[in-house]
CSV table of C-alpha atoms and ligand atoms in Angstrom, one decimal:
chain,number,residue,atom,x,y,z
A,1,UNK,CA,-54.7,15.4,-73.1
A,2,UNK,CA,-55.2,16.8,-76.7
A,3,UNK,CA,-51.3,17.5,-77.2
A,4,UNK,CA,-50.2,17.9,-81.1
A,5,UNK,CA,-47.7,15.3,-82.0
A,6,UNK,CA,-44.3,18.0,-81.9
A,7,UNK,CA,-45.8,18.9,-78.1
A,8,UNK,CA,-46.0,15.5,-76.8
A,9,UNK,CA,-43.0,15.9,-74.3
A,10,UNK,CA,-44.3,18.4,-72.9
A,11,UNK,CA,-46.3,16.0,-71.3
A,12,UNK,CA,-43.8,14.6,-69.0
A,13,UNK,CA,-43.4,17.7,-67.7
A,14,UNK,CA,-45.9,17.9,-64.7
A,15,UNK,CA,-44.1,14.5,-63.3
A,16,UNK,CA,-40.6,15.8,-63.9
A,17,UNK,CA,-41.5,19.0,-62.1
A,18,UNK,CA,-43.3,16.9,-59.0
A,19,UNK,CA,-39.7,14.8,-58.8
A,20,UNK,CA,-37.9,18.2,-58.5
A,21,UNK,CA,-40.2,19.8,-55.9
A,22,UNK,CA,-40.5,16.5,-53.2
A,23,UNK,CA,-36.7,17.0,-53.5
A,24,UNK,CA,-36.3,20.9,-53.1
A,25,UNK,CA,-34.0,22.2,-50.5
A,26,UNK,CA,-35.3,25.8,-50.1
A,27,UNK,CA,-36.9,28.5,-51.6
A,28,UNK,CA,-33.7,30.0,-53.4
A,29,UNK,CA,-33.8,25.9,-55.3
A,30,UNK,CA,-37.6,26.8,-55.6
A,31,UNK,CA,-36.9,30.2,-57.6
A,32,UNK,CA,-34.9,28.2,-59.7
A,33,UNK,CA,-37.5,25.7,-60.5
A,34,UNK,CA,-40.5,28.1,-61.5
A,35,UNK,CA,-38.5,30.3,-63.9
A,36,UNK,CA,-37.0,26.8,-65.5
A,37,UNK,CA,-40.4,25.5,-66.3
A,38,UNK,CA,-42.5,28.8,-66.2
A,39,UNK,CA,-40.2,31.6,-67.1
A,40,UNK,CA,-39.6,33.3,-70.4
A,41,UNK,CA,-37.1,30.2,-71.8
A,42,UNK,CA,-39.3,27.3,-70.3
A,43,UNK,CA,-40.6,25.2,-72.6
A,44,UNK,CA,-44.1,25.9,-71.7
A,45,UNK,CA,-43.8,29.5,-72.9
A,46,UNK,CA,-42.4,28.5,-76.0
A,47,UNK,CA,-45.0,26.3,-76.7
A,48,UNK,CA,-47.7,29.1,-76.3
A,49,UNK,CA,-46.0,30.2,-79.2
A,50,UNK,CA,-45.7,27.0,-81.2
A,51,UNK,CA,-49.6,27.1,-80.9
A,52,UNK,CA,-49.7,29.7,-83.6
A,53,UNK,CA,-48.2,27.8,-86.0
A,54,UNK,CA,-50.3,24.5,-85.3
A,55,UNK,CA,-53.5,23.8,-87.2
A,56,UNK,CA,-56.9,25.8,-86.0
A,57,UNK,CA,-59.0,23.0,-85.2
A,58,UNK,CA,-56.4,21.4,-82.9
A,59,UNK,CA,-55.3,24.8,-81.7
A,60,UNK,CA,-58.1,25.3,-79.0
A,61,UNK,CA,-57.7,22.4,-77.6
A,62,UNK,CA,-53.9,22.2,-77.4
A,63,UNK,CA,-54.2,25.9,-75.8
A,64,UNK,CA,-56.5,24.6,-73.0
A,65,UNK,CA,-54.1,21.8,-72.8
A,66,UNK,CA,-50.5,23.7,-72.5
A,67,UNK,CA,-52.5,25.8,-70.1
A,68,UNK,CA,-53.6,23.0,-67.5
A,69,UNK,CA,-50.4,21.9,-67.6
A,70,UNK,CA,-49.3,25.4,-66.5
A,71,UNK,CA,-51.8,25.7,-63.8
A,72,UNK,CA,-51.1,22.2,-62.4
A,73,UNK,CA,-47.3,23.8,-62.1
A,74,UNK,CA,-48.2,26.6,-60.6
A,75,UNK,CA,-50.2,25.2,-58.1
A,76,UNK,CA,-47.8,22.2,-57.3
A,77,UNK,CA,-45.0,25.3,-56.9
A,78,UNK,CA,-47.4,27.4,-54.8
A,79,UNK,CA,-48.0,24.6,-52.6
A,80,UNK,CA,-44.3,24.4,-51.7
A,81,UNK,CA,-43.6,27.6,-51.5
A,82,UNK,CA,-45.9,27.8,-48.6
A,83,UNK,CA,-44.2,24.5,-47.6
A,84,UNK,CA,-41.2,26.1,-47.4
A,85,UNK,CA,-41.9,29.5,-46.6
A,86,UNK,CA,-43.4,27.9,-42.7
A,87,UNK,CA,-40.4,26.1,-42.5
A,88,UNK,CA,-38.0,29.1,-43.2
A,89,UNK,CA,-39.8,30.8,-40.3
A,90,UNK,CA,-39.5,28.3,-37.6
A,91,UNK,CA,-35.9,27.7,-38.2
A,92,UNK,CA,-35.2,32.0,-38.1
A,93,UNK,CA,-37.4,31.7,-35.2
A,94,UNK,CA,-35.9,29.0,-33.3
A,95,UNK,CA,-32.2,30.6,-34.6
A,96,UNK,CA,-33.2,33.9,-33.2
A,97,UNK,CA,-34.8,32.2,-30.0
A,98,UNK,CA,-33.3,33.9,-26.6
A,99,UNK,CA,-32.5,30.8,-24.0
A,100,UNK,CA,-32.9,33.0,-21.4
A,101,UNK,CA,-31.0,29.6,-19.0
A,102,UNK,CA,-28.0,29.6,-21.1
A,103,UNK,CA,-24.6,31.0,-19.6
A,104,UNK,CA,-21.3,32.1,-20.8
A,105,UNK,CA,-19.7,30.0,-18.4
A,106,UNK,CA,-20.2,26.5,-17.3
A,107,UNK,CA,-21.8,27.1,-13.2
A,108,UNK,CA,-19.3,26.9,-10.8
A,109,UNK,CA,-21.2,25.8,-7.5
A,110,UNK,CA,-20.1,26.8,-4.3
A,111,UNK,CA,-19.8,24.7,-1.4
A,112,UNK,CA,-20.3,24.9,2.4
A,113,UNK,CA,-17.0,26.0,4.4
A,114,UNK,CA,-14.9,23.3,5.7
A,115,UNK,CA,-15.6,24.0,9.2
A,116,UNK,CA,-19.4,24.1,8.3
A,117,UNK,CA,-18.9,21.2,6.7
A,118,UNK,CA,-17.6,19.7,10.0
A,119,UNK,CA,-19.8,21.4,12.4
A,120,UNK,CA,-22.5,19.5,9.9
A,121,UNK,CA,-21.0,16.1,10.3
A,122,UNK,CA,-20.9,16.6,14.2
A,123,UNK,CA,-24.0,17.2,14.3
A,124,UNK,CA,-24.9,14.4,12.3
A,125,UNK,CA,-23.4,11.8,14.5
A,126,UNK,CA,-24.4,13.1,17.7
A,127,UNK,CA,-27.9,13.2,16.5
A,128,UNK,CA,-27.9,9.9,15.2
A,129,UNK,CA,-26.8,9.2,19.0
A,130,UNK,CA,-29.6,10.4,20.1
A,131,UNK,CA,-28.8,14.2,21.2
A,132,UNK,CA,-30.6,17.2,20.0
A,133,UNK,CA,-29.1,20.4,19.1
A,134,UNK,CA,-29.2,23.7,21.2
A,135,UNK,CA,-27.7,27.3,20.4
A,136,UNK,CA,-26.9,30.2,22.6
A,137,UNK,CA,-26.9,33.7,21.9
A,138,UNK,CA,-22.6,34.6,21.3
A,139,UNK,CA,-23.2,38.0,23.6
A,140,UNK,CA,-23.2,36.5,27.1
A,141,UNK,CA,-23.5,37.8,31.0
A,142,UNK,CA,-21.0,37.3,33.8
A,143,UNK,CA,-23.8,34.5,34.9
A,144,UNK,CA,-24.2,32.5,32.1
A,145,UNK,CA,-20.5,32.8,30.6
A,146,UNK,CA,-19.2,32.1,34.7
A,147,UNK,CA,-20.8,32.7,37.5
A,148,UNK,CA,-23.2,29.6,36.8
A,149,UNK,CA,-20.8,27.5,35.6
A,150,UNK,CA,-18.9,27.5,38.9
A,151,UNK,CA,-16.7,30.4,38.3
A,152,UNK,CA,-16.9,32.7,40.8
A,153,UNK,CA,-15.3,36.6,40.3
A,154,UNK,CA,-12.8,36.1,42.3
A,155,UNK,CA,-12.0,32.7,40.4
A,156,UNK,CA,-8.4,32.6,39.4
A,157,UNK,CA,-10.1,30.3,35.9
A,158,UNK,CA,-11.9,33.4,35.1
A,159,UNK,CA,-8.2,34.8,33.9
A,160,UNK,CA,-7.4,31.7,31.7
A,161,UNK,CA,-10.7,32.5,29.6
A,162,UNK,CA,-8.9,35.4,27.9
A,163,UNK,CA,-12.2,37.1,27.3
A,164,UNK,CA,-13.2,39.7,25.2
A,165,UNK,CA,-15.3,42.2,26.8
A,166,UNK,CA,-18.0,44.3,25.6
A,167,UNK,CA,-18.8,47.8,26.5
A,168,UNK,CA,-21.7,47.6,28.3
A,169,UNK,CA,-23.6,47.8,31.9
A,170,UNK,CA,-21.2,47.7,34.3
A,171,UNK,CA,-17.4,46.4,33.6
A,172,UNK,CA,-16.6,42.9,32.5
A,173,UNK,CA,-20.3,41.7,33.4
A,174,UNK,CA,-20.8,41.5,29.6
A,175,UNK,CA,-18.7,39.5,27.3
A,176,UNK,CA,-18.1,37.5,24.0
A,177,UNK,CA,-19.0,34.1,25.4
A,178,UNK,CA,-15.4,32.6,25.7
A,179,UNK,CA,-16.9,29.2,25.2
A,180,UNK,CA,-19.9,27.2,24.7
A,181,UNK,CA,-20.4,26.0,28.0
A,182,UNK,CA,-23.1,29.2,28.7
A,183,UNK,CA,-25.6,26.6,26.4
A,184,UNK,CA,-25.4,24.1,29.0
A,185,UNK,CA,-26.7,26.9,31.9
A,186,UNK,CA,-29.6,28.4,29.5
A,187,UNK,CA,-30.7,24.5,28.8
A,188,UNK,CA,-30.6,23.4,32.4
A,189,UNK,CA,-32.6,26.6,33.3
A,190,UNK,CA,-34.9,25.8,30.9
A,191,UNK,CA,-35.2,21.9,30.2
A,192,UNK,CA,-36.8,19.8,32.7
A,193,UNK,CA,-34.2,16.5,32.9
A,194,UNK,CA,-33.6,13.8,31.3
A,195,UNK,CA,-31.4,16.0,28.9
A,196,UNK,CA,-29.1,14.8,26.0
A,197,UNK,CA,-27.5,18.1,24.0
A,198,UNK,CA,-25.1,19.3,21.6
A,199,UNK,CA,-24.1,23.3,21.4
A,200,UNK,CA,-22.5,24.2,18.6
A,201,UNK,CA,-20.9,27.8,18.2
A,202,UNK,CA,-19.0,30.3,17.4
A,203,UNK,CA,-16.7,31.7,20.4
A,204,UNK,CA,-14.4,34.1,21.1
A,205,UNK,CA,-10.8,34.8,22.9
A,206,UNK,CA,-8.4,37.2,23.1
A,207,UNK,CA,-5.7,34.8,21.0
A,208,UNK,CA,-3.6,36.6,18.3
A,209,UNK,CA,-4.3,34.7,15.4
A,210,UNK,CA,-1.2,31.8,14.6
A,211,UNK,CA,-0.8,28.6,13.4
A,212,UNK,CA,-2.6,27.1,15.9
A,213,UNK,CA,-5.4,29.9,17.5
A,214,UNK,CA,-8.0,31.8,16.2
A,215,UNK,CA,-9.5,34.8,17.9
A,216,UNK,CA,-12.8,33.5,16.6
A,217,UNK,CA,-13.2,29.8,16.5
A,218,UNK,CA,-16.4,27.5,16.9
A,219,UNK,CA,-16.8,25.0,19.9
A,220,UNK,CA,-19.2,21.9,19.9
A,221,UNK,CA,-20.1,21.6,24.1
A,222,UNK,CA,-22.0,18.3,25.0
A,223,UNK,CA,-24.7,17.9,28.0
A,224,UNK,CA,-26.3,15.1,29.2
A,225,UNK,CA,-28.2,14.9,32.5
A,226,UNK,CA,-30.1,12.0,33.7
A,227,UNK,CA,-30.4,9.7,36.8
A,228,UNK,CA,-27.4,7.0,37.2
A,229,UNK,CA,-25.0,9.0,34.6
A,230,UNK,CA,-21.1,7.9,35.2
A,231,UNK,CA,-18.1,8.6,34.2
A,232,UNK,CA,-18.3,5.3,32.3
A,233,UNK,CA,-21.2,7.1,30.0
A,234,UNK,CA,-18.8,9.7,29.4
A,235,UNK,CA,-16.0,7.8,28.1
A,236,UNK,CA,-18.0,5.6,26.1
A,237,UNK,CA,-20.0,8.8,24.6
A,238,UNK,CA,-16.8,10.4,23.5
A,239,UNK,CA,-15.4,6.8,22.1
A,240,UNK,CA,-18.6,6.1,20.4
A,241,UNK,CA,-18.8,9.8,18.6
A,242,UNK,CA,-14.9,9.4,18.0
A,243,UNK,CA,-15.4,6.4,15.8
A,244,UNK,CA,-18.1,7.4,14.0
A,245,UNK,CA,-16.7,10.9,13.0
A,246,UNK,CA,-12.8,9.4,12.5
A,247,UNK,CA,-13.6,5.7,11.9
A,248,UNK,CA,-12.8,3.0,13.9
A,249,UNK,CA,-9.1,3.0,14.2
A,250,UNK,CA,-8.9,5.8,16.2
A,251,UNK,CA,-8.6,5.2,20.0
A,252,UNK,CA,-9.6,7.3,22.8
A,253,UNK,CA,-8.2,7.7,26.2
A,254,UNK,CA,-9.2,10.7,29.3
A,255,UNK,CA,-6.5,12.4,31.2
A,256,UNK,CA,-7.0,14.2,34.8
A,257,UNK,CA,-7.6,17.6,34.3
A,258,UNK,CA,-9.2,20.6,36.3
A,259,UNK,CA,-12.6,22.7,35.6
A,260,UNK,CA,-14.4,24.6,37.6
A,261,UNK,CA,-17.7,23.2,36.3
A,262,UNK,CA,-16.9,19.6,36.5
A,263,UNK,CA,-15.7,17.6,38.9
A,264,UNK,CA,-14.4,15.1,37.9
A,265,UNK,CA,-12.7,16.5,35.4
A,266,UNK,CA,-10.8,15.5,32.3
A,267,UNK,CA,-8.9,16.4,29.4
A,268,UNK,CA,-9.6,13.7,26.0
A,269,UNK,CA,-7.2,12.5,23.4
A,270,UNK,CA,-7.6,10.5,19.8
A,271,UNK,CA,-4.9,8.5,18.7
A,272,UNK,CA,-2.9,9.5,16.0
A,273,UNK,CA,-1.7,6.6,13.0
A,274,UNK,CA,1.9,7.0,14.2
A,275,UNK,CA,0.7,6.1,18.1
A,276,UNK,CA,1.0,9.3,19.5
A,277,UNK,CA,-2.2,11.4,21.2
A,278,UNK,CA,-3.8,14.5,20.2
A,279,UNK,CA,-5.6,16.7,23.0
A,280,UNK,CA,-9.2,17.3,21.3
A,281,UNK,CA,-11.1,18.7,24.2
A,282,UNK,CA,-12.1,19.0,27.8
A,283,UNK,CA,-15.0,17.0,30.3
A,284,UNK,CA,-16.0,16.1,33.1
A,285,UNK,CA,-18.8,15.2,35.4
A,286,UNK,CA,-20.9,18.1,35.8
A,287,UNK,CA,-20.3,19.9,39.4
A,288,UNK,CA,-23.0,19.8,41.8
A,289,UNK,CA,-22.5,23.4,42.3
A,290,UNK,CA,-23.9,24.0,38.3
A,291,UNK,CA,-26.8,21.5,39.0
A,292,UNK,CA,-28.1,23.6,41.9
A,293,UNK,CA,-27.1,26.8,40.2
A,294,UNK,CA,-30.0,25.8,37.6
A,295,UNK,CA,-32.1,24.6,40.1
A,296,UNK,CA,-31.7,20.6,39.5
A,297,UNK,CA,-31.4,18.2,42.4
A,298,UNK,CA,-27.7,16.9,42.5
A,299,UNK,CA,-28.8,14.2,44.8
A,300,UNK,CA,-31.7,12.7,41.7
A,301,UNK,CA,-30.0,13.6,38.5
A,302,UNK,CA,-26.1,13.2,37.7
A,303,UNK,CA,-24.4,13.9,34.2
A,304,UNK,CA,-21.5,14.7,32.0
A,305,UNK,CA,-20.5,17.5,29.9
A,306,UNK,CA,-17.7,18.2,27.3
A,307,UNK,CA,-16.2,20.6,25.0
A,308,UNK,CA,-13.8,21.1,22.5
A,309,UNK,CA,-12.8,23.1,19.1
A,310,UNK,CA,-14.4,22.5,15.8
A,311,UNK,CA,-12.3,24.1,13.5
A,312,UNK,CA,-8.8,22.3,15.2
A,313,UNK,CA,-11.1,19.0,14.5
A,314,UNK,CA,-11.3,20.0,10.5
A,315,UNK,CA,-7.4,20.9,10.8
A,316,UNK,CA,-6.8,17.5,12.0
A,317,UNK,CA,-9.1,15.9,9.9
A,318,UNK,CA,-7.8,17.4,7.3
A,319,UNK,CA,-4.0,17.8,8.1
A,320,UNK,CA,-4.2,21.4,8.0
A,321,UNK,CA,-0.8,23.3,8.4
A,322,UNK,CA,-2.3,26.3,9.9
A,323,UNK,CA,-5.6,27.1,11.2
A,324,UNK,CA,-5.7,29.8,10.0
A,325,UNK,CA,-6.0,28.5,5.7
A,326,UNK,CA,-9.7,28.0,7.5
A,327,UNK,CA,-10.3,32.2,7.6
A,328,UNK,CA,-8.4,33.6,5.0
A,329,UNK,CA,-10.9,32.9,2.4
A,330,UNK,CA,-8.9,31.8,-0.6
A,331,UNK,CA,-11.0,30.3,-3.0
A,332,UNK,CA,-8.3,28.3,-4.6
A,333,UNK,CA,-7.4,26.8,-0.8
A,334,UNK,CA,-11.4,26.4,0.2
A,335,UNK,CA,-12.7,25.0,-3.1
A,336,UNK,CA,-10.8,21.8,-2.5
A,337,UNK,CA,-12.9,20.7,-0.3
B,401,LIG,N1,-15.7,24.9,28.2
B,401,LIG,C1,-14.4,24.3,28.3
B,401,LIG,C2,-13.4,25.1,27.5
B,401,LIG,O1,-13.8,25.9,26.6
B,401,LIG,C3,-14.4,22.9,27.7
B,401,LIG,C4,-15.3,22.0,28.6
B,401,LIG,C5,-16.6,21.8,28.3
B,401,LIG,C6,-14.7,21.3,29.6
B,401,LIG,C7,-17.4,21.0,29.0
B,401,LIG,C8,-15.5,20.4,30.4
B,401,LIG,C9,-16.8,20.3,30.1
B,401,LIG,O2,-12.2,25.1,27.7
């Protein structure tokens, strides 16, 4: 470079400026830089001035000189500026960027109702026993809710039902089914034996609602129809099922009991921790009466049937003080679970 003597420093400059740009933070720092070494007080401009006063034949060159130096700044500065400028950009943009998953609040997921929850797990273990699951309609006829389950009208059971009639046809020939037991009738009808069953449902009484009852509550009935079916299948059905849905602790027993639609019949109990028995559910062998009331041969196929409340099963399981907790749908009382 053909630099007079009293312009030499001027020749560090270029590097100096190239240190302060790969260190520039933004384009404000950027601003600063061009007006040090370009503006009016830089020493570049004064030394456009200083030319004047050097000798003529060095002038020309030291013009060109002081002027390549200039460009090479400008250039360098442009260069960032564009550096910047892009990256000042992405940043507003990614600032400014709506994350349209993003909420207020952190999710709160719901969960399935206790008693679903239950019903769920029942089903669960009885499949893995090998059953399948059935469902009836919850509007049920005279037949299907009685009549072919061994109730006759003039059956003094038919009172102890409590059932809720509905307004339709002629009186009390349609109803809320009062239990699940009408699945067992439409399966029979329908299901060519060997048949292994679970109904699961909701069912309905005429029960004010206490500690203890629900007018609307869900049953879980069990069917099973085969040749050479005993009372010994039964019993070690309901232990089997009872030890995988309590654990193995829990003992059974089956007391005498009386239903129109089973004969034998019996009522079943778990053990509690303290010793004493809880009444889950009713079963029995199914009556040869039902058999031939579907049109199966009580003389080739035999089998068992049970019943009993699902939602009394989630307030033991879960030490429940009143059924009702299970209906009242407080969040604080449900989400515990
Ligand atoms: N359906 C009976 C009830 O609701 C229970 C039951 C089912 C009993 C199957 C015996 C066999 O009371």
């Amino acid at each position: 470079m053909s630099l007079p003597a009293e312009m030499a420093e001027l020749e560090q400059i270029p590097a100096e400026v190239d240190a302060r740009l790969a260190a520039v933070a933004d384009l404000d720092e950027l601003a600063e830089i061009d007006s040090a070494y370009l503006g009016k007080k830089s020493a570049l401009t004064a030394a456009k001035k200083q030319l004047g006063r050097i000798d003529p034949e060095q002038r020309k060159a030291a013009g060109r000189a002081v002027n390549e130096i200039r460009a090479g700044i400008e250039a360098a500065i442009a260069v960032t500026r564009d550096r910047l400028s892009a990256a000042a950009r992405a940043a507003q943009l990614e600032a400014e960027r709506l994350d349209l998953t993003e909420t207020r609040e952190r999710i709160r997921r719901g969960s399935y109702h206790l008693v679903t929850q239950a019903r769920d797990r029942l089903e669960d273990v009885f499949v893995g026993m090998g059953f399948t699951v059935a469902e009836g309609p919850e509007v049920e006829t005279a037949w299907y809710n009685f009549e072919a389950l061994n109730i006759p009208e003039w059956h003094p059971a038919r009172g102890s039902f409590d059932t809720i009639f509905v307004n339709l046809g002629e009186p009390e020939q349609v109803m809320l089914r009062s239990h699940t037991s009408p699945v067992q009738i439409r399966t029979m009808e329908t299901t060519e034996p060997p048949i292994y069953i679970v109904a699961p449902g909701r069912t309905f009484r005429t029960d004010t609602a206490d500690a203890t009852h629900l007018p609307a509550f869900n049953q879980i009935e069990g069917l099973v129809i085969d040749r050479g079916i005993t009372m010994g299948d039964l019993a070690g059905t309901i232990d089997s099922f009872v030890h995988a849905f309590f654990g193995g602790e829990v003992k059974t027993r089956l007391r005498p009991s009386y239903f129109p639609f089973t004969e034998p019949s019996a009522e079943f109990d778990i053990s509690r921790p303290d010793g004493s028995w809880l009444e889950l559910g009713g079963c029995g062998m199914v009556h040869p009466n039902v058999l031939r009331n579907c049109g199966i041969d009580p003389d080739e196929w035999q089998g068992f049937a049970f019943g009993f409340g699902i939602d009394r099963l989630a307030v033991m399981r879960y030490q429940l003080d009143d059924i009702r907790e299970l209906v009242n749908n407080d969040v604080r009382f449900l989400r515990q679970f």
